[in-house]
Amino acid sequence: MELARQGTRLVLSARRLDELQRVAAATGLPDSHLLILPLDVTDEALLPTHVQTVLAQFGQIDSVFLNAGITQRSFVSETDFAVYRRLMDVNFFGAIALTQAVLPTMLAQKGGHFVVTSSVSGKIGVKQRSGYCASKHALHGFFDSLRAEVASEGLNVTIVCPGYIKTPISQSALDAQGGRYGKSDTHQEQGMAAGECARRILKAVATKREEVYIGGTELLGIYLKRFLPSLLSRILRNRSVEA
Ligand SMILES: NC(=O)c1ccc[n+]([C@@H]2O[C@H](COP(=O)([O-])OP(=O)(O)OC[C@H]3O[C@@H](n4cnc5c(N)ncnc54)[C@H](OP(=O)(O)O)[C@@H]3O)[C@@H](O)[C@H]2O)c1
C-alpha cells in the first residue's frame, strides 16, 4: 500500500489469489501498474517463468521484496524434523530461489535492490522459535555474501529486522507437528502498525541502508547481543514463554 501511494508499478505475489485481489483493489492503482502473480516461493522450478511474466508486462525489475515467511511456536524437544524443513524451505530457500531467479535480470540491468525481511530473531535466538530464528539468521549470511558480490554491479541489498509488528503472523505459525497454531500473540497484537513498519522499510530502501532495525524496546536485544551477550543470554533463559 505504501508503494502504491508512491505510484510504483507493482507485482503482488503470495499463495492466496483472493487476498492478492483484495490488496490489488485496495491500492487503487490502474491495471497498467499492477500484476497479480500468485506463487509459492517453495515451487522454485517455477520462479524463472514467473520472472519472465513480470518482464513481459513491465520490462524491468527494480526491487524485489523477499518478505514471505512463516513462524513457529514449539520447543526443540517436541518439534517434528519436518517443521524445521518447512521453515527453512519458506523463509530461507524460498528467498534464495527467488533471488537466483531475479538476479540475471538485475545484473543485465546493472541495477536492482533486494529487500530481505529478516527479524530481530535473525539476530538473537529465543524460546519456541528455534527453526524460525535459524532461518532468519541464515538470511544474514547469504545476503551479506550476495551484497559483497554484486555491489560493484550497482545492486543493493537491504536486510530488514523488524521486532513486534501487528500482523496475523502468529495465526499461521507452525506448532510442534506442523499444524496451524491459530492464535494471536499479545506481543504482535501490541506491536507497531504494519503501515508504520512499511514506511520505515521504504525509507531504508530509499537511503540504501544495508541493515535496518524496526520496532520498539525489543530492539534492545540486538544491542545487548552485540555488547553484553552474557546478560542477554541470562535474560532470555529466565524469560517465561511468550504468548
Ligand atoms: N509480524 C512480526 O512481528 C514480524 C517480525 C519480524 C519479522 N517478520 C517477518 O515479516 C514477514 C511478513 O510477515 P507478516 O508479519 O506480515 O505475517 P503474515 O501476515 O503472516 O504474512 C506472511 C506473508 O507471507 C506469504 N507466504 C507465506 N508462505 C508463502 C509461500 N510459501 N510462498 C509465497 N508466499 C508465502 C503469505 O501469503 P500466503 O499465505 O497467501 O502465501 C503472507 O502474505 C515474514 O518474513 C516474517 O517472518 C514479521
Tab-separated table of C-alpha atoms and ligand atoms in Angstrom:
chain	number	residue	atom	x	y	z
A	1	MET	CA	0.000	0.000	0.000
A	2	GLU	CA	2.886	2.371	0.768
A	3	LEU	CA	4.476	1.671	-2.616
A	4	ALA	CA	1.126	2.158	-4.335
A	5	ARG	CA	0.837	5.592	-2.707
A	6	GLN	CA	4.110	6.455	-4.455
A	7	GLY	CA	2.656	5.359	-7.803
A	8	THR	CA	5.039	2.428	-8.112
A	9	ARG	CA	4.365	-0.311	-10.640
A	10	LEU	CA	3.698	-3.369	-8.503
A	11	VAL	CA	3.765	-7.141	-8.771
A	12	LEU	CA	1.751	-8.689	-5.937
A	13	SER	CA	2.721	-12.233	-5.025
A	14	ALA	CA	1.752	-14.759	-2.374
A	15	ARG	CA	-0.178	-18.020	-2.490
A	16	ARG	CA	-3.757	-16.826	-1.849
A	17	LEU	CA	-5.221	-15.304	-5.003
A	18	ASP	CA	-8.258	-13.877	-3.177
A	19	GLU	CA	-6.010	-11.931	-0.795
A	20	LEU	CA	-3.892	-10.625	-3.672
A	21	GLN	CA	-7.051	-9.459	-5.458
A	22	ARG	CA	-8.292	-7.757	-2.282
A	23	VAL	CA	-4.988	-5.887	-1.863
A	24	ALA	CA	-4.792	-5.041	-5.566
A	25	ALA	CA	-8.268	-3.453	-5.431
A	26	ALA	CA	-7.321	-1.501	-2.287
A	27	THR	CA	-4.243	0.046	-3.935
A	28	GLY	CA	-6.382	1.977	-6.405
A	29	LEU	CA	-3.609	1.560	-8.987
A	30	PRO	CA	-4.610	1.271	-12.670
A	31	ASP	CA	-4.236	-2.125	-14.369
A	32	SER	CA	-1.162	-0.830	-16.210
A	33	HIS	CA	0.620	-0.536	-12.818
A	34	LEU	CA	-0.419	-3.880	-11.363
A	35	LEU	CA	0.355	-7.517	-11.923
A	36	ILE	CA	-1.207	-10.130	-9.673
A	37	LEU	CA	1.140	-13.080	-9.769
A	38	PRO	CA	0.207	-15.857	-7.348
A	39	LEU	CA	3.162	-18.043	-6.458
A	40	ASP	CA	4.578	-20.282	-3.779
A	41	VAL	CA	8.234	-19.483	-3.064
A	42	THR	CA	8.866	-23.177	-2.403
A	43	ASP	CA	7.979	-24.027	-6.034
A	44	GLU	CA	11.482	-22.983	-7.040
A	45	ALA	CA	11.362	-24.560	-10.512
A	46	LEU	CA	8.504	-22.209	-11.496
A	47	LEU	CA	10.141	-18.979	-10.325
A	48	PRO	CA	12.167	-18.222	-13.507
A	49	THR	CA	8.919	-18.458	-15.511
A	50	HIS	CA	7.263	-16.012	-13.108
A	51	VAL	CA	10.162	-13.610	-13.656
A	52	GLN	CA	9.576	-13.804	-17.419
A	53	THR	CA	5.886	-12.981	-16.836
A	54	VAL	CA	6.925	-9.852	-14.919
A	55	LEU	CA	9.391	-8.828	-17.622
A	56	ALA	CA	6.752	-9.334	-20.324
A	57	GLN	CA	4.497	-6.815	-18.545
A	58	PHE	CA	6.974	-4.289	-17.137
A	59	GLY	CA	10.259	-4.874	-18.983
A	60	GLN	CA	12.376	-4.472	-15.848
A	61	ILE	CA	12.535	-5.370	-12.164
A	62	ASP	CA	13.808	-2.596	-9.906
A	63	SER	CA	13.257	-4.134	-6.471
A	64	VAL	CA	12.237	-7.455	-5.042
A	65	PHE	CA	10.809	-7.671	-1.532
A	66	LEU	CA	11.647	-11.090	-0.099
A	67	ASN	CA	9.023	-10.991	2.590
A	68	ALA	CA	7.262	-14.384	2.548
A	69	GLY	CA	7.654	-16.018	5.923
A	70	ILE	CA	6.119	-18.333	8.484
A	71	THR	CA	6.956	-18.690	12.137
A	72	GLN	CA	6.777	-21.370	14.780
A	73	ARG	CA	5.605	-21.984	18.338
A	74	SER	CA	7.233	-25.144	19.705
A	75	PHE	CA	10.143	-26.328	21.828
A	76	VAL	CA	13.051	-28.170	20.184
A	77	SER	CA	12.349	-31.264	22.311
A	78	GLU	CA	8.843	-31.677	20.862
A	79	THR	CA	9.252	-30.406	17.275
A	80	ASP	CA	8.985	-32.759	14.288
A	81	PHE	CA	12.003	-32.518	11.985
A	82	ALA	CA	9.637	-31.782	9.086
A	83	VAL	CA	8.741	-28.480	10.771
A	84	TYR	CA	12.376	-27.378	10.514
A	85	ARG	CA	12.458	-28.343	6.837
A	86	ARG	CA	9.291	-26.341	6.176
A	87	LEU	CA	10.578	-23.235	7.987
A	88	MET	CA	13.855	-23.345	6.055
A	89	ASP	CA	12.042	-24.053	2.766
A	90	VAL	CA	9.801	-20.999	3.010
A	91	ASN	CA	11.932	-18.494	4.948
A	92	PHE	CA	15.388	-19.297	3.620
A	93	PHE	CA	15.392	-21.449	0.459
A	94	GLY	CA	12.354	-19.565	-0.883
A	95	ALA	CA	14.259	-16.286	-0.621
A	96	ILE	CA	17.342	-17.768	-2.270
A	97	ALA	CA	15.339	-19.314	-5.098
A	98	LEU	CA	13.587	-16.047	-5.900
A	99	THR	CA	16.884	-14.164	-5.680
A	100	GLN	CA	18.548	-16.522	-8.143
A	101	ALA	CA	15.571	-16.243	-10.482
A	102	VAL	CA	15.713	-12.420	-10.483
A	103	LEU	CA	19.482	-11.932	-10.309
A	104	PRO	CA	20.306	-12.376	-14.038
A	105	THR	CA	17.789	-9.628	-14.881
A	106	MET	CA	19.232	-7.234	-12.311
A	107	LEU	CA	22.809	-7.952	-13.376
A	108	ALA	CA	21.868	-7.279	-17.007
A	109	GLN	CA	20.135	-4.036	-15.929
A	110	LYS	CA	23.190	-3.090	-13.857
A	111	GLY	CA	20.781	-2.133	-11.107
A	112	GLY	CA	18.299	-3.546	-8.640
A	113	HIS	CA	17.509	-3.820	-4.969
A	114	PHE	CA	16.900	-6.915	-2.850
A	115	VAL	CA	14.903	-6.098	0.282
A	116	VAL	CA	15.018	-9.030	2.658
A	117	THR	CA	12.715	-9.373	5.651
A	118	SER	CA	14.697	-10.953	8.443
A	119	SER	CA	13.728	-10.252	12.063
A	120	VAL	CA	15.139	-9.440	15.479
A	121	SER	CA	15.027	-13.261	15.545
A	122	GLY	CA	17.678	-13.123	12.802
A	123	LYS	CA	19.992	-11.626	15.410
A	124	ILE	CA	19.105	-13.482	18.611
A	125	GLY	CA	17.671	-16.902	19.435
A	126	VAL	CA	14.575	-17.129	21.631
A	127	LYS	CA	12.484	-19.921	23.137
A	128	GLN	CA	9.971	-21.748	20.938
A	129	ARG	CA	11.344	-20.185	17.727
A	130	SER	CA	14.433	-22.355	17.110
A	131	GLY	CA	13.712	-23.077	13.438
A	132	TYR	CA	12.371	-19.592	12.743
A	133	CYS	CA	15.453	-17.969	14.325
A	134	ALA	CA	17.754	-20.331	12.418
A	135	SER	CA	16.077	-19.498	9.086
A	136	LYS	CA	16.327	-15.758	9.731
A	137	HIS	CA	19.964	-15.975	10.900
A	138	ALA	CA	20.741	-17.874	7.681
A	139	LEU	CA	19.376	-14.997	5.592
A	140	HIS	CA	22.055	-12.688	7.009
A	141	GLY	CA	24.881	-14.976	5.932
A	142	PHE	CA	23.508	-15.401	2.430
A	143	PHE	CA	22.570	-11.785	1.754
A	144	ASP	CA	25.725	-10.290	3.292
A	145	SER	CA	27.650	-12.508	0.845
A	146	LEU	CA	25.425	-11.516	-2.078
A	147	ARG	CA	25.866	-7.814	-1.227
A	148	ALA	CA	29.626	-8.192	-1.319
A	149	GLU	CA	29.439	-9.991	-4.679
A	150	VAL	CA	27.110	-7.609	-6.519
A	151	ALA	CA	27.803	-4.148	-5.059
A	152	SER	CA	30.200	-3.366	-7.895
A	153	GLU	CA	27.400	-4.225	-10.393
A	154	GLY	CA	25.138	-1.498	-8.995
A	155	LEU	CA	22.931	-3.868	-6.989
A	156	ASN	CA	21.840	-3.201	-3.393
A	157	VAL	CA	20.763	-5.423	-0.522
A	158	THR	CA	18.782	-4.137	2.465
A	159	ILE	CA	18.150	-6.564	5.310
A	160	VAL	CA	15.189	-5.532	7.466
A	161	CYS	CA	14.961	-6.727	11.074
A	162	PRO	CA	11.525	-5.959	12.495
A	163	GLY	CA	10.660	-6.519	16.129
A	164	TYR	CA	6.992	-6.946	17.040
A	165	ILE	CA	4.723	-5.806	14.215
A	166	LYS	CA	0.939	-6.054	14.365
A	167	THR	CA	0.183	-8.685	11.724
A	168	PRO	CA	-1.568	-12.091	11.805
A	169	ILE	CA	1.790	-13.927	11.624
A	170	SER	CA	1.226	-15.991	14.786
A	171	GLN	CA	-2.054	-17.356	13.379
A	172	SER	CA	-0.215	-19.289	10.664
A	173	ALA	CA	2.712	-20.267	12.933
A	174	LEU	CA	3.573	-23.973	12.861
A	175	ASP	CA	3.077	-25.997	16.015
A	176	ALA	CA	5.267	-28.939	17.023
A	177	GLN	CA	3.641	-31.250	14.459
A	178	GLY	CA	3.458	-28.684	11.655
A	179	GLY	CA	-0.194	-27.835	12.334
A	180	ARG	CA	-1.554	-24.311	12.490
A	181	TYR	CA	-1.007	-22.560	15.838
A	182	GLY	CA	-4.052	-20.398	15.110
A	183	LYS	CA	-3.766	-17.844	17.918
A	184	SER	CA	-2.885	-14.174	18.178
A	185	ASP	CA	0.114	-13.397	20.377
A	186	THR	CA	-0.030	-10.426	22.734
A	187	HIS	CA	3.361	-9.115	21.609
A	188	GLN	CA	2.278	-8.933	17.959
A	189	GLU	CA	-1.125	-7.513	18.936
A	190	GLN	CA	0.611	-4.693	20.806
A	191	GLY	CA	3.297	-4.251	18.169
A	192	MET	CA	3.985	-1.484	15.679
A	193	ALA	CA	1.352	-0.903	12.973
A	194	ALA	CA	2.275	-2.634	9.706
A	195	GLY	CA	1.901	0.653	7.791
A	196	GLU	CA	4.461	2.379	10.018
A	197	CYS	CA	6.827	-0.571	9.570
A	198	ALA	CA	6.359	-0.372	5.789
A	199	ARG	CA	7.132	3.361	5.764
A	200	ARG	CA	10.352	2.759	7.688
A	201	ILE	CA	11.308	-0.081	5.362
A	202	LEU	CA	10.848	2.151	2.320
A	203	LYS	CA	12.908	4.912	3.934
A	204	ALA	CA	15.719	2.398	4.490
A	205	VAL	CA	15.434	1.269	0.869
A	206	ALA	CA	15.480	4.842	-0.439
A	207	THR	CA	18.653	5.570	1.534
A	208	LYS	CA	20.199	2.216	0.549
A	209	ARG	CA	20.697	1.092	4.151
A	210	GLU	CA	22.410	-2.294	4.380
A	211	GLU	CA	20.528	-3.271	7.529
A	212	VAL	CA	17.708	-1.665	9.487
A	213	TYR	CA	16.022	-2.446	12.824
A	214	ILE	CA	12.347	-1.537	13.176
A	215	GLY	CA	10.283	-1.876	16.346
A	216	GLY	CA	10.145	-0.819	19.994
A	217	THR	CA	12.126	-1.748	23.102
A	218	GLU	CA	12.563	-5.329	21.831
A	219	LEU	CA	15.294	-3.931	19.554
A	220	LEU	CA	17.464	-3.545	22.670
A	221	GLY	CA	18.073	-7.302	22.368
A	222	ILE	CA	20.142	-6.716	19.228
A	223	TYR	CA	22.448	-4.286	21.021
A	224	LEU	CA	22.687	-6.444	24.154
A	225	LYS	CA	23.695	-9.391	21.955
A	226	ARG	CA	26.475	-7.283	20.446
A	227	PHE	CA	27.788	-5.557	23.566
A	228	LEU	CA	26.595	-7.604	26.598
A	229	PRO	CA	25.903	-11.109	25.234
A	230	SER	CA	26.029	-12.892	28.622
A	231	LEU	CA	23.476	-10.523	30.079
A	232	LEU	CA	21.141	-11.116	27.115
A	233	SER	CA	21.600	-14.863	27.448
A	234	ARG	CA	20.577	-14.693	31.136
A	235	ILE	CA	17.540	-12.573	30.313
A	236	LEU	CA	16.373	-14.928	27.541
A	237	ARG	CA	16.962	-18.032	29.678
A	238	ASN	CA	14.867	-16.675	32.529
A	239	ARG	CA	12.151	-15.246	30.371
A	240	SER	CA	8.797	-17.004	30.532
A	241	VAL	CA	7.443	-18.388	27.276
A	242	GLU	CA	5.770	-15.672	25.227
A	243	ALA	CA	2.114	-15.528	24.431
B	1	LIG	N1	4.914	-9.615	12.389
B	1	LIG	C1	6.064	-9.562	13.027
B	1	LIG	O1	6.109	-9.259	14.245
B	1	LIG	C2	7.347	-9.862	12.296
B	1	LIG	C3	8.543	-9.592	12.964
B	1	LIG	C4	9.744	-9.847	12.315
B	1	LIG	C5	9.747	-10.348	11.033
B	1	LIG	N2	8.561	-10.615	10.412
B	1	LIG	C6	8.636	-11.152	9.057
B	1	LIG	O2	7.848	-10.338	8.197
B	1	LIG	C7	7.475	-11.114	7.047
B	1	LIG	C8	6.000	-10.902	6.779
B	1	LIG	O3	5.270	-11.477	7.850
B	1	LIG	P1	3.945	-10.801	8.470
B	1	LIG	O4	4.241	-10.455	9.876
B	1	LIG	O5	3.396	-9.773	7.567
B	1	LIG	O6	2.997	-12.083	8.551
B	1	LIG	P2	1.824	-12.583	7.587
B	1	LIG	O7	0.720	-11.588	7.594
B	1	LIG	O8	1.536	-13.980	8.005
B	1	LIG	O9	2.498	-12.541	6.145
B	1	LIG	C9	3.230	-13.588	5.616
B	1	LIG	C10	3.140	-13.481	4.106
B	1	LIG	O10	3.936	-14.499	3.501
B	1	LIG	C11	3.158	-15.119	2.477
B	1	LIG	N3	3.656	-16.504	2.337
B	1	LIG	C12	3.725	-17.452	3.308
B	1	LIG	N4	4.193	-18.600	2.788
B	1	LIG	C13	4.428	-18.370	1.471
B	1	LIG	C14	4.891	-19.168	0.398
B	1	LIG	N5	5.232	-20.459	0.579
B	1	LIG	N6	5.005	-18.613	-0.823
B	1	LIG	C15	4.652	-17.316	-1.031
B	1	LIG	N7	4.202	-16.513	-0.054
B	1	LIG	C16	4.085	-17.038	1.174
B	1	LIG	C17	1.718	-15.046	2.997
B	1	LIG	O11	0.760	-15.119	1.966
B	1	LIG	P3	0.066	-16.533	1.548
B	1	LIG	O12	-0.295	-17.219	2.817
B	1	LIG	O13	-1.115	-16.122	0.718
B	1	LIG	O14	1.086	-17.254	0.741
B	1	LIG	C18	1.715	-13.654	3.607
B	1	LIG	O15	1.453	-12.682	2.634
B	1	LIG	C19	7.867	-12.563	7.374
B	1	LIG	O16	9.076	-12.882	6.726
B	1	LIG	C20	8.087	-12.541	8.880
B	1	LIG	O17	8.990	-13.532	9.296
B	1	LIG	C21	7.363	-10.378	10.999
